[in-house]
Amino acid sequence: MAILHIALMGNKILMEKSKQISDPTKPEYKKLAKDMQETLENIGANGLAAPQVHVPERLVVYRIVAHQIPPESNMKPVPWRVLINPIVTPQTDEVKPIWERCLSLPGLHGEVPRYTKVQLTAQQLDGSKIEIKASGFHAMLLQHECDHLDGVLYPMQMIDISTLSFDTELGDSRFYIPRSAEEFME
Ligand code: NI
């Protein structure tokens, strides 16, 4: 088991545009994805982009854990997915602010405007193509992770910087996935 060291905001690797992966089936990517998955499991987090673990290449690992989904929402869990060379295309003009956190800015959260519906195309580790339609929290997560591949951290997308806050000040509202059911219809 390998737990990877996560680069924090200020590290130059997070500001770089990551390289396109020419052969997703190379064993090194399978190992990287497995290590990233173990790193996320270890922290109990949902998503990680390769530059966050010091590899400036276009690879993202994510999932959405069932126990983090509010019971009254219609959101479905998402199993582990590895996205290689992902491209996000908005499916609506609608943009809504949503709370985000990032493993590269531990202890903080902030409100970021994101497209509410997106489509993502990517390659997988076996070289096959995957197409994902996502809305609400899932759509935000995909936009957030793909931003990392272009050297963009969520504070760079914030409009109202006054919402950037320490998690310790949240009190009872420690749950970050919004509860409104309409946010999760897919
Ligand atoms: Ni992040």
Coordinates of C-alpha atoms and ligand atoms in Angstrom, one line a residue:
M1 CA 0.0 0.0 0.0
A2 CA 1.3 3.4 -0.9
I3 CA 0.1 6.6 0.6
L4 CA 1.2 9.5 -1.6
H5 CA 2.4 12.9 -0.4
I6 CA 0.0 15.6 -1.4
A7 CA 1.3 18.9 -2.8
L8 CA -0.1 22.0 -1.0
M9 CA -1.1 25.4 -2.5
G10 CA 2.0 27.3 -3.2
N11 CA 3.8 24.3 -4.7
K12 CA 4.7 25.1 -8.3
I13 CA 3.6 21.7 -9.6
L14 CA 0.0 22.8 -8.8
M15 CA 0.3 25.8 -11.1
E16 CA 1.5 23.8 -14.2
K17 CA -0.6 22.7 -17.1
S18 CA -0.3 18.9 -17.0
K19 CA 0.8 16.8 -20.0
Q20 CA -1.5 14.7 -22.2
I21 CA -1.0 11.0 -21.7
S22 CA -0.2 9.3 -25.0
D23 CA -0.6 5.6 -23.8
P24 CA -3.0 5.2 -20.9
T25 CA -2.3 1.4 -20.8
K26 CA 1.2 1.8 -19.6
P27 CA 1.6 -0.1 -16.3
E28 CA 3.0 3.1 -14.6
Y29 CA -0.5 4.7 -14.8
K30 CA -2.2 1.6 -13.3
K31 CA 0.2 1.8 -10.3
L32 CA -0.3 5.6 -10.0
A33 CA -4.1 5.3 -10.1
K34 CA -3.9 2.5 -7.4
D35 CA -1.7 4.6 -5.2
M36 CA -4.0 7.6 -5.6
Q37 CA -7.0 5.5 -4.8
E38 CA -5.3 4.2 -1.6
T39 CA -4.3 7.7 -0.7
L40 CA -8.0 8.8 -1.0
E41 CA -9.2 5.8 0.9
N42 CA -6.8 6.6 3.7
I43 CA -8.1 10.2 4.0
G44 CA -11.8 9.3 3.3
A45 CA -11.8 11.8 0.4
N46 CA -13.5 11.6 -3.0
G47 CA -11.1 12.9 -5.7
L48 CA -7.5 13.6 -6.6
A49 CA -5.6 14.8 -9.7
A50 CA -2.2 13.5 -10.6
P51 CA -0.4 16.9 -10.2
Q52 CA -1.5 16.9 -6.5
V53 CA 0.8 13.9 -6.0
H54 CA 3.6 15.5 -8.0
V55 CA 2.9 13.9 -11.3
P56 CA 2.1 16.6 -13.9
E57 CA 0.1 14.3 -16.3
R58 CA -3.6 14.4 -17.1
L59 CA -5.0 11.7 -14.8
V60 CA -7.8 11.9 -12.2
V61 CA -9.1 9.3 -9.7
Y62 CA -12.5 9.8 -8.0
R63 CA -15.5 8.2 -6.5
I64 CA -18.5 9.4 -4.5
V65 CA -19.0 7.5 -1.3
A66 CA -22.4 6.2 -0.4
H67 CA -22.2 7.2 3.3
Q68 CA -21.6 10.8 2.4
I69 CA -24.8 11.1 0.4
P70 CA -27.7 12.7 2.3
P71 CA -30.5 10.1 2.6
E72 CA -33.2 12.5 1.3
S73 CA -31.2 13.3 -1.9
N74 CA -31.5 11.4 -5.2
M75 CA -27.8 11.3 -5.7
K76 CA -26.2 7.9 -6.4
P77 CA -22.8 6.7 -5.3
V78 CA -20.1 6.6 -8.0
P79 CA -17.6 3.7 -7.9
W80 CA -13.9 4.3 -8.3
R81 CA -13.1 5.8 -11.7
V82 CA -9.8 6.7 -13.4
L83 CA -10.1 9.5 -16.0
I84 CA -7.2 9.9 -18.4
N85 CA -7.0 13.0 -20.6
P86 CA -10.5 14.1 -19.4
I87 CA -12.4 16.9 -21.2
V88 CA -15.3 18.6 -19.5
T89 CA -18.1 20.2 -21.6
P90 CA -20.8 22.3 -19.9
Q91 CA -24.3 21.1 -20.8
T92 CA -26.1 24.2 -19.6
D93 CA -25.4 27.9 -19.2
E94 CA -26.6 27.6 -15.6
V95 CA -23.9 28.3 -13.0
K96 CA -24.5 28.0 -9.3
P97 CA -22.2 28.5 -6.3
I98 CA -21.3 25.3 -4.5
W99 CA -19.1 24.6 -1.5
E100 CA -15.7 23.0 -2.3
R101 CA -12.7 21.6 -0.4
C102 CA -9.4 20.5 -1.8
L103 CA -6.7 18.2 -0.3
S104 CA -4.1 20.8 -1.4
L105 CA -5.8 23.4 0.9
P106 CA -6.4 21.4 4.0
G107 CA -8.8 22.8 6.6
L108 CA -10.5 25.3 4.2
H109 CA -13.7 25.5 2.2
G110 CA -15.1 28.1 -0.1
E111 CA -18.0 28.8 -2.4
V112 CA -17.2 28.4 -6.1
P113 CA -19.5 29.0 -9.1
R114 CA -19.8 25.9 -11.3
Y115 CA -21.8 24.7 -14.2
T116 CA -24.7 22.6 -12.8
K117 CA -24.6 20.0 -15.7
V118 CA -21.6 18.8 -17.5
Q119 CA -20.5 16.0 -19.8
L120 CA -17.1 14.5 -19.5
T121 CA -15.2 12.3 -21.9
A122 CA -12.0 10.5 -21.0
Q123 CA -9.9 7.4 -21.6
Q124 CA -9.6 4.7 -19.0
L125 CA -6.6 2.5 -18.0
D126 CA -7.5 -0.1 -20.6
G127 CA -7.5 2.6 -23.3
S128 CA -11.3 2.5 -23.7
K129 CA -13.4 5.6 -23.7
I130 CA -15.8 6.7 -21.0
E131 CA -18.5 9.3 -21.2
I132 CA -20.1 10.7 -18.0
K133 CA -23.1 13.0 -17.6
A134 CA -23.1 14.6 -14.2
S135 CA -25.0 17.3 -12.3
G136 CA -24.8 19.0 -9.0
F137 CA -22.1 17.9 -6.6
H138 CA -20.8 15.3 -9.1
A139 CA -20.5 17.9 -11.9
M140 CA -18.7 20.2 -9.5
L141 CA -16.2 17.5 -8.5
L142 CA -15.4 16.8 -12.2
Q143 CA -14.8 20.5 -12.9
H144 CA -12.7 20.9 -9.8
E145 CA -10.5 17.9 -10.5
C146 CA -10.0 18.8 -14.2
D147 CA -9.1 22.3 -13.2
H148 CA -6.1 20.8 -11.4
L149 CA -4.8 19.5 -14.7
D150 CA -4.7 23.1 -16.0
G151 CA -3.0 24.5 -12.9
V152 CA -6.1 26.0 -11.4
L153 CA -7.1 25.7 -7.7
Y154 CA -10.6 26.5 -6.6
P155 CA -9.8 29.9 -4.9
M156 CA -8.8 31.0 -8.4
Q157 CA -12.4 30.4 -9.6
M158 CA -14.1 32.0 -6.6
I159 CA -16.1 35.2 -7.1
D160 CA -16.8 35.9 -3.5
I161 CA -13.6 35.4 -1.6
S162 CA -15.3 36.2 1.7
T163 CA -16.7 32.7 1.7
L164 CA -13.2 31.2 2.0
S165 CA -13.4 29.8 5.5
F166 CA -11.8 27.4 8.0
D167 CA -13.6 24.1 8.4
T168 CA -13.3 24.5 12.2
E169 CA -15.7 27.5 12.1
L170 CA -18.5 25.4 10.5
G171 CA -20.1 24.3 13.7
D172 CA -23.0 21.9 12.9
S173 CA -22.9 22.4 9.2
R174 CA -19.9 20.1 8.7
F175 CA -21.7 18.3 5.9
Y176 CA -20.4 19.7 2.6
I177 CA -22.6 17.9 0.1
P178 CA -25.7 20.0 -0.3
R179 CA -29.0 18.3 0.6
S180 CA -31.3 19.7 -2.1
A181 CA -32.6 16.8 -4.1
E182 CA -32.9 18.7 -7.3
E183 CA -29.1 19.2 -7.3
F184 CA -28.6 15.5 -7.8
M185 CA -30.9 14.4 -10.6
E186 CA -28.9 12.8 -13.3
Ligands
NI1 NI -8.6 19.7 -5.3

